[in-house]
């Protein structure tokens, strides 16, 4: 029996640490800071917890994610391909920071890539015909 990605990544504490580091990087990025501006600390903490729960659940962990699907959670944010690419660069740097092994790194990046079409908006809301 193969261990889940959740187990191979080190479980809840490891995924939480990576998530916290990643969100910190995203908040400090000049391109992505717009998504975090004017947000209260409580709201950011809530989103971080949703991210941790989502990643743990998606990686096969015993965590129940009670948030919205990725499309619904990101609609209206006008995230574009450049924003996405910037986020992926930060994710890669975060995985490096935590010395995530190559197999797990590829699995994480592959999973995240499956979310791209649900998160990137090709056209602002109200502009579609």
Short mmCIF file of C-alpha atoms in Angstrom, two decimals:
data_model
loop_
_atom_site.label_atom_id
_atom_site.label_comp_id
_atom_site.label_asym_id
_atom_site.label_seq_id
_atom_site.Cartn_x
_atom_site.Cartn_y
_atom_site.Cartn_z
CA UNK A 1 0.00 0.00 0.00
CA UNK A 2 1.34 3.41 -0.98
CA UNK A 3 1.33 6.23 1.54
CA UNK A 4 -0.86 9.20 0.69
CA UNK A 5 0.72 12.46 -0.39
CA UNK A 6 -0.47 13.83 2.96
CA UNK A 7 1.67 11.26 4.78
CA UNK A 8 4.63 11.64 2.42
CA UNK A 9 4.62 15.42 2.95
CA UNK A 10 4.76 14.99 6.72
CA UNK A 11 1.10 15.39 7.65
CA UNK A 12 -0.80 18.33 9.03
CA UNK A 13 2.03 20.21 10.72
CA UNK A 14 4.27 20.11 7.66
CA UNK A 15 1.49 21.18 5.28
CA UNK A 16 0.48 23.97 7.68
CA UNK A 17 4.08 25.25 7.90
CA UNK A 18 4.48 25.27 4.11
CA UNK A 19 1.10 26.97 3.69
CA UNK A 20 1.95 29.69 6.21
CA UNK A 21 5.29 30.37 4.55
CA UNK A 22 3.69 30.46 1.10
CA UNK A 23 0.96 32.89 2.15
CA UNK A 24 3.61 35.13 3.72
CA UNK A 25 5.53 35.18 0.46
CA UNK A 26 2.38 35.93 -1.56
CA UNK A 27 1.43 38.81 0.73
CA UNK A 28 4.86 40.43 0.31
CA UNK A 29 4.97 40.12 -3.50
CA UNK A 30 4.41 43.47 -5.23
CA UNK A 31 2.28 41.84 -7.94
CA UNK A 32 0.11 39.78 -5.59
CA UNK A 33 -0.21 42.11 -2.62
CA UNK A 34 -3.42 43.52 -4.12
CA UNK A 35 -5.19 40.29 -3.16
CA UNK A 36 -4.29 40.81 0.51
CA UNK A 37 -4.67 44.57 0.91
CA UNK A 38 -7.36 45.93 3.20
CA UNK A 39 -7.88 42.53 4.77
CA UNK A 40 -8.10 42.06 8.49
CA UNK A 41 -5.79 39.67 10.29
CA UNK A 42 -8.76 37.47 11.22
CA UNK A 43 -9.87 37.16 7.59
CA UNK A 44 -6.36 36.24 6.47
CA UNK A 45 -6.06 33.68 9.28
CA UNK A 46 -9.40 32.18 8.20
CA UNK A 47 -8.24 31.91 4.58
CA UNK A 48 -4.97 30.33 5.70
CA UNK A 49 -6.91 27.72 7.65
CA UNK A 50 -9.10 27.01 4.62
CA UNK A 51 -5.93 26.59 2.52
CA UNK A 52 -4.42 24.18 5.03
CA UNK A 53 -7.63 22.16 5.27
CA UNK A 54 -8.03 22.07 1.48
CA UNK A 55 -4.47 20.92 0.88
CA UNK A 56 -4.58 18.32 3.66
CA UNK A 57 -7.89 16.93 2.42
CA UNK A 58 -6.80 16.95 -1.24
CA UNK A 59 -3.55 15.17 -0.34
CA UNK A 60 -5.47 12.29 1.26
CA UNK A 61 -5.35 13.41 4.86
CA UNK A 62 -8.03 12.94 7.50
CA UNK A 63 -9.11 16.60 7.29
CA UNK A 64 -12.56 17.69 6.17
CA UNK A 65 -12.51 20.78 3.94
CA UNK A 66 -15.67 22.79 4.43
CA UNK A 67 -14.92 25.68 2.10
CA UNK A 68 -16.10 26.42 -1.39
CA UNK A 69 -14.71 24.84 -4.54
CA UNK A 70 -11.77 26.69 -6.09
CA UNK A 71 -13.75 28.26 -8.93
CA UNK A 72 -16.34 29.72 -6.58
CA UNK A 73 -13.71 30.80 -4.04
CA UNK A 74 -11.72 32.80 -6.61
CA UNK A 75 -14.39 34.16 -8.97
CA UNK A 76 -14.28 37.92 -9.28
CA UNK A 77 -10.69 38.22 -8.08
CA UNK A 78 -9.51 38.68 -11.68
CA UNK A 79 -6.50 36.43 -11.22
CA UNK A 80 -4.64 36.29 -14.53
CA UNK A 81 -1.91 34.07 -15.97
CA UNK A 82 0.87 36.37 -14.70
CA UNK A 83 -0.57 36.26 -11.18
CA UNK A 84 -0.73 32.47 -11.44
CA UNK A 85 2.86 32.18 -12.67
CA UNK A 86 4.05 34.43 -9.85
CA UNK A 87 2.23 32.27 -7.30
CA UNK A 88 3.78 29.10 -8.74
CA UNK A 89 7.27 30.62 -8.48
CA UNK A 90 6.61 31.35 -4.81
CA UNK A 91 5.28 27.83 -4.30
CA UNK A 92 8.43 26.38 -5.86
CA UNK A 93 10.61 28.57 -3.61
CA UNK A 94 8.58 27.48 -0.58
CA UNK A 95 8.97 23.81 -1.50
CA UNK A 96 12.73 24.47 -1.79
CA UNK A 97 12.75 26.18 1.61
CA UNK A 98 11.27 23.05 3.19
CA UNK A 99 13.45 20.65 1.15
CA UNK A 100 10.42 18.81 -0.23
CA UNK A 101 11.71 15.69 -2.06
CA UNK A 102 11.46 15.66 -5.87
CA UNK A 103 8.66 13.07 -6.10
CA UNK A 104 6.43 14.92 -3.65
CA UNK A 105 7.36 18.25 -5.23
CA UNK A 106 6.21 17.01 -8.64
CA UNK A 107 2.99 15.67 -7.08
CA UNK A 108 2.26 19.00 -5.36
CA UNK A 109 3.00 21.07 -8.47
CA UNK A 110 0.98 18.67 -10.62
CA UNK A 111 -2.00 18.91 -8.28
CA UNK A 112 -1.79 22.71 -8.12
CA UNK A 113 -1.68 22.84 -11.91
CA UNK A 114 -5.04 21.02 -12.05
CA UNK A 115 -6.56 24.05 -10.30
CA UNK A 116 -5.34 26.61 -12.84
CA UNK A 117 -8.49 26.74 -14.98
CA UNK A 118 -10.70 27.13 -11.91
CA UNK A 119 -8.65 30.00 -10.49
CA UNK A 120 -7.57 32.06 -13.51
CA UNK A 121 -10.30 34.26 -14.94
CA UNK A 122 -9.96 34.56 -18.68
CA UNK A 123 -12.34 37.50 -18.79
CA UNK A 124 -13.58 39.83 -16.06
CA UNK A 125 -17.11 39.16 -14.81
CA UNK A 126 -19.74 41.02 -16.81
CA UNK A 127 -17.54 41.04 -19.92
CA UNK A 128 -18.47 37.57 -21.18
CA UNK A 129 -20.94 37.43 -24.03
#
